[in-house]
């Protein structure tokens, strides 16, 4: 377990952690009115192409789950970026007007620990992909 220090405003909230970007694993869940699967898949593939750390997306007619890596200074920054992802790419990727219904952000060591213990989901295939549920 890591020892936490009070935030002194210098950006180094974890003891021994330099003020630099870290990798965070993000799971963003969205849902809304059903749309055509081919249209949704095309939008998610455009999002995957636009987002450099994209891992995988799973989808159905009325919901989708996007898993990717985000580089950010801390959890607050990573979560803020994740919460903007869908809205900022709606027009450019032609995504449906769905709302975010779930968000999970964990640091890289936590993600790898979960996978090693059999509780996390490793990427479905190297390089990611967009697949139906």
PDB file of C-alpha atoms in Angstrom:
ATOM      1  CA  UNK A   1       0.000   0.000   0.000  1.00  0.00           C
ATOM      2  CA  UNK A   2       1.324   3.422  -0.931  1.00  0.00           C
ATOM      3  CA  UNK A   3       1.531   6.252   1.543  1.00  0.00           C
ATOM      4  CA  UNK A   4      -0.430   9.325   0.516  1.00  0.00           C
ATOM      5  CA  UNK A   5       0.801  12.856   1.176  1.00  0.00           C
ATOM      6  CA  UNK A   6      -1.450  15.884   1.409  1.00  0.00           C
ATOM      7  CA  UNK A   7      -1.732  17.713  -1.902  1.00  0.00           C
ATOM      8  CA  UNK A   8       0.585  20.685  -1.621  1.00  0.00           C
ATOM      9  CA  UNK A   9      -0.381  22.015  -5.024  1.00  0.00           C
ATOM     10  CA  UNK A  10       2.811  20.796  -6.661  1.00  0.00           C
ATOM     11  CA  UNK A  11       0.995  17.907  -8.377  1.00  0.00           C
ATOM     12  CA  UNK A  12       2.857  15.127  -6.548  1.00  0.00           C
ATOM     13  CA  UNK A  13       0.072  13.588  -4.477  1.00  0.00           C
ATOM     14  CA  UNK A  14       1.698  10.153  -4.120  1.00  0.00           C
ATOM     15  CA  UNK A  15       4.864   9.825  -2.095  1.00  0.00           C
ATOM     16  CA  UNK A  16       7.819   9.398  -4.405  1.00  0.00           C
ATOM     17  CA  UNK A  17       5.819  10.121  -7.566  1.00  0.00           C
ATOM     18  CA  UNK A  18       7.284  12.829  -9.772  1.00  0.00           C
ATOM     19  CA  UNK A  19       5.027  15.504 -11.235  1.00  0.00           C
ATOM     20  CA  UNK A  20       4.692  13.841 -14.637  1.00  0.00           C
ATOM     21  CA  UNK A  21       2.056  12.037 -16.644  1.00  0.00           C
ATOM     22  CA  UNK A  22       1.196   8.456 -15.749  1.00  0.00           C
ATOM     23  CA  UNK A  23      -0.846   5.830 -17.566  1.00  0.00           C
ATOM     24  CA  UNK A  24      -4.403   5.166 -16.424  1.00  0.00           C
ATOM     25  CA  UNK A  25      -6.701   2.414 -17.645  1.00  0.00           C
ATOM     26  CA  UNK A  26     -10.154   3.787 -18.437  1.00  0.00           C
ATOM     27  CA  UNK A  27     -13.445   1.963 -18.934  1.00  0.00           C
ATOM     28  CA  UNK A  28     -16.155   4.272 -20.244  1.00  0.00           C
ATOM     29  CA  UNK A  29     -19.722   2.958 -20.525  1.00  0.00           C
ATOM     30  CA  UNK A  30     -22.302   4.768 -22.641  1.00  0.00           C
ATOM     31  CA  UNK A  31     -25.949   4.029 -23.402  1.00  0.00           C
ATOM     32  CA  UNK A  32     -28.984   5.460 -25.124  1.00  0.00           C
ATOM     33  CA  UNK A  33     -31.622   4.887 -27.776  1.00  0.00           C
ATOM     34  CA  UNK A  34     -30.872   1.907 -30.046  1.00  0.00           C
ATOM     35  CA  UNK A  35     -29.152   2.580 -33.369  1.00  0.00           C
ATOM     36  CA  UNK A  36     -27.977   0.416 -36.256  1.00  0.00           C
ATOM     37  CA  UNK A  37     -25.045  -1.812 -35.385  1.00  0.00           C
ATOM     38  CA  UNK A  38     -23.101  -1.070 -38.576  1.00  0.00           C
ATOM     39  CA  UNK A  39     -23.419   2.689 -37.989  1.00  0.00           C
ATOM     40  CA  UNK A  40     -22.298   2.302 -34.370  1.00  0.00           C
ATOM     41  CA  UNK A  41     -19.373   0.061 -35.304  1.00  0.00           C
ATOM     42  CA  UNK A  42     -18.190   2.576 -37.914  1.00  0.00           C
ATOM     43  CA  UNK A  43     -18.323   5.386 -35.334  1.00  0.00           C
ATOM     44  CA  UNK A  44     -16.410   3.356 -32.757  1.00  0.00           C
ATOM     45  CA  UNK A  45     -13.787   2.439 -35.351  1.00  0.00           C
ATOM     46  CA  UNK A  46     -13.350   6.145 -36.183  1.00  0.00           C
ATOM     47  CA  UNK A  47     -12.994   6.863 -32.459  1.00  0.00           C
ATOM     48  CA  UNK A  48     -10.390   4.088 -32.198  1.00  0.00           C
ATOM     49  CA  UNK A  49      -8.441   5.617 -35.049  1.00  0.00           C
ATOM     50  CA  UNK A  50      -8.603   9.127 -33.531  1.00  0.00           C
ATOM     51  CA  UNK A  51      -7.630   8.098 -29.989  1.00  0.00           C
ATOM     52  CA  UNK A  52      -3.975   7.122 -29.748  1.00  0.00           C
ATOM     53  CA  UNK A  53      -4.184   4.871 -26.669  1.00  0.00           C
ATOM     54  CA  UNK A  54      -7.346   3.040 -27.696  1.00  0.00           C
ATOM     55  CA  UNK A  55      -7.610  -0.577 -26.648  1.00  0.00           C
ATOM     56  CA  UNK A  56     -11.014  -2.114 -27.282  1.00  0.00           C
ATOM     57  CA  UNK A  57     -14.696  -1.366 -27.640  1.00  0.00           C
ATOM     58  CA  UNK A  58     -17.644  -3.680 -27.233  1.00  0.00           C
ATOM     59  CA  UNK A  59     -21.069  -2.638 -28.386  1.00  0.00           C
ATOM     60  CA  UNK A  60     -24.737  -3.502 -28.745  1.00  0.00           C
ATOM     61  CA  UNK A  61     -27.556  -1.479 -30.320  1.00  0.00           C
ATOM     62  CA  UNK A  62     -28.216   0.524 -27.123  1.00  0.00           C
ATOM     63  CA  UNK A  63     -24.905   0.565 -25.228  1.00  0.00           C
ATOM     64  CA  UNK A  64     -21.140   0.354 -25.581  1.00  0.00           C
ATOM     65  CA  UNK A  65     -18.071  -0.036 -23.436  1.00  0.00           C
ATOM     66  CA  UNK A  66     -14.772   1.584 -24.372  1.00  0.00           C
ATOM     67  CA  UNK A  67     -11.495   0.502 -22.761  1.00  0.00           C
ATOM     68  CA  UNK A  68      -8.322   2.452 -23.357  1.00  0.00           C
ATOM     69  CA  UNK A  69      -5.197   3.948 -21.798  1.00  0.00           C
ATOM     70  CA  UNK A  70      -5.023   7.630 -20.931  1.00  0.00           C
ATOM     71  CA  UNK A  71      -1.901   9.576 -20.072  1.00  0.00           C
ATOM     72  CA  UNK A  72      -2.526  12.120 -17.312  1.00  0.00           C
ATOM     73  CA  UNK A  73      -0.863  13.634 -14.257  1.00  0.00           C
ATOM     74  CA  UNK A  74      -3.347  12.175 -11.775  1.00  0.00           C
ATOM     75  CA  UNK A  75      -6.680  10.393 -11.465  1.00  0.00           C
ATOM     76  CA  UNK A  76      -8.651  13.652 -11.514  1.00  0.00           C
ATOM     77  CA  UNK A  77      -7.128  14.655 -14.851  1.00  0.00           C
ATOM     78  CA  UNK A  78      -7.601  11.172 -16.343  1.00  0.00           C
ATOM     79  CA  UNK A  79     -11.259  11.083 -15.260  1.00  0.00           C
ATOM     80  CA  UNK A  80     -11.921  14.585 -16.606  1.00  0.00           C
ATOM     81  CA  UNK A  81     -10.436  13.656 -19.982  1.00  0.00           C
ATOM     82  CA  UNK A  82     -12.456  10.426 -20.052  1.00  0.00           C
ATOM     83  CA  UNK A  83     -15.696  12.242 -19.266  1.00  0.00           C
ATOM     84  CA  UNK A  84     -15.109  14.552 -22.248  1.00  0.00           C
ATOM     85  CA  UNK A  85     -14.102  11.809 -24.704  1.00  0.00           C
ATOM     86  CA  UNK A  86     -17.568  10.806 -25.937  1.00  0.00           C
ATOM     87  CA  UNK A  87     -18.905  14.344 -26.262  1.00  0.00           C
ATOM     88  CA  UNK A  88     -15.820  15.709 -27.983  1.00  0.00           C
ATOM     89  CA  UNK A  89     -15.806  12.918 -30.576  1.00  0.00           C
ATOM     90  CA  UNK A  90     -19.573  12.731 -31.215  1.00  0.00           C
ATOM     91  CA  UNK A  91     -19.438  14.896 -34.313  1.00  0.00           C
ATOM     92  CA  UNK A  92     -16.054  13.845 -35.724  1.00  0.00           C
ATOM     93  CA  UNK A  93     -16.655  10.098 -35.250  1.00  0.00           C
ATOM     94  CA  UNK A  94     -20.416  10.307 -35.905  1.00  0.00           C
ATOM     95  CA  UNK A  95     -21.252   8.715 -32.549  1.00  0.00           C
ATOM     96  CA  UNK A  96     -24.823   8.463 -31.240  1.00  0.00           C
ATOM     97  CA  UNK A  97     -26.102  11.065 -28.741  1.00  0.00           C
ATOM     98  CA  UNK A  98     -25.769   8.658 -25.841  1.00  0.00           C
ATOM     99  CA  UNK A  99     -24.968   9.546 -22.254  1.00  0.00           C
ATOM    100  CA  UNK A 100     -22.124   8.288 -20.126  1.00  0.00           C
ATOM    101  CA  UNK A 101     -23.514   5.779 -17.634  1.00  0.00           C
ATOM    102  CA  UNK A 102     -20.300   4.499 -16.092  1.00  0.00           C
ATOM    103  CA  UNK A 103     -16.650   5.325 -15.622  1.00  0.00           C
ATOM    104  CA  UNK A 104     -13.761   3.434 -14.061  1.00  0.00           C
ATOM    105  CA  UNK A 105     -10.213   4.786 -13.950  1.00  0.00           C
ATOM    106  CA  UNK A 106      -7.379   2.783 -12.374  1.00  0.00           C
ATOM    107  CA  UNK A 107      -3.634   3.237 -12.441  1.00  0.00           C
ATOM    108  CA  UNK A 108      -1.393   0.934 -14.430  1.00  0.00           C
ATOM    109  CA  UNK A 109      -0.151  -1.186 -11.469  1.00  0.00           C
ATOM    110  CA  UNK A 110      -3.743  -1.792 -10.318  1.00  0.00           C
ATOM    111  CA  UNK A 111      -4.818  -2.824 -13.828  1.00  0.00           C
ATOM    112  CA  UNK A 112      -1.922  -5.272 -14.184  1.00  0.00           C
ATOM    113  CA  UNK A 113      -2.525  -6.683 -10.711  1.00  0.00           C
ATOM    114  CA  UNK A 114      -6.182  -7.336 -11.550  1.00  0.00           C
ATOM    115  CA  UNK A 115      -5.258  -9.085 -14.793  1.00  0.00           C
ATOM    116  CA  UNK A 116      -2.618 -11.198 -13.025  1.00  0.00           C
ATOM    117  CA  UNK A 117      -5.164 -12.208 -10.372  1.00  0.00           C
ATOM    118  CA  UNK A 118      -7.739 -13.121 -13.022  1.00  0.00           C
ATOM    119  CA  UNK A 119     -10.137 -10.265 -12.232  1.00  0.00           C
ATOM    120  CA  UNK A 120      -9.350  -7.835 -15.030  1.00  0.00           C
ATOM    121  CA  UNK A 121      -9.934  -8.179 -18.718  1.00  0.00           C
ATOM    122  CA  UNK A 122      -6.763  -8.150 -20.811  1.00  0.00           C
ATOM    123  CA  UNK A 123      -7.081  -6.752 -24.347  1.00  0.00           C
ATOM    124  CA  UNK A 124      -9.146  -9.105 -26.505  1.00  0.00           C
ATOM    125  CA  UNK A 125      -6.428  -9.150 -29.139  1.00  0.00           C
ATOM    126  CA  UNK A 126      -3.171  -7.267 -29.608  1.00  0.00           C
ATOM    127  CA  UNK A 127      -3.762  -3.759 -30.877  1.00  0.00           C
ATOM    128  CA  UNK A 128      -7.366  -3.631 -29.739  1.00  0.00           C
ATOM    129  CA  UNK A 129     -10.507  -3.812 -31.789  1.00  0.00           C
ATOM    130  CA  UNK A 130     -14.179  -2.994 -32.038  1.00  0.00           C
ATOM    131  CA  UNK A 131     -16.369  -6.047 -31.439  1.00  0.00           C
ATOM    132  CA  UNK A 132     -20.002  -6.773 -30.617  1.00  0.00           C
ATOM    133  CA  UNK A 133     -20.889  -8.205 -27.204  1.00  0.00           C
TER     134      UNK A 133
END
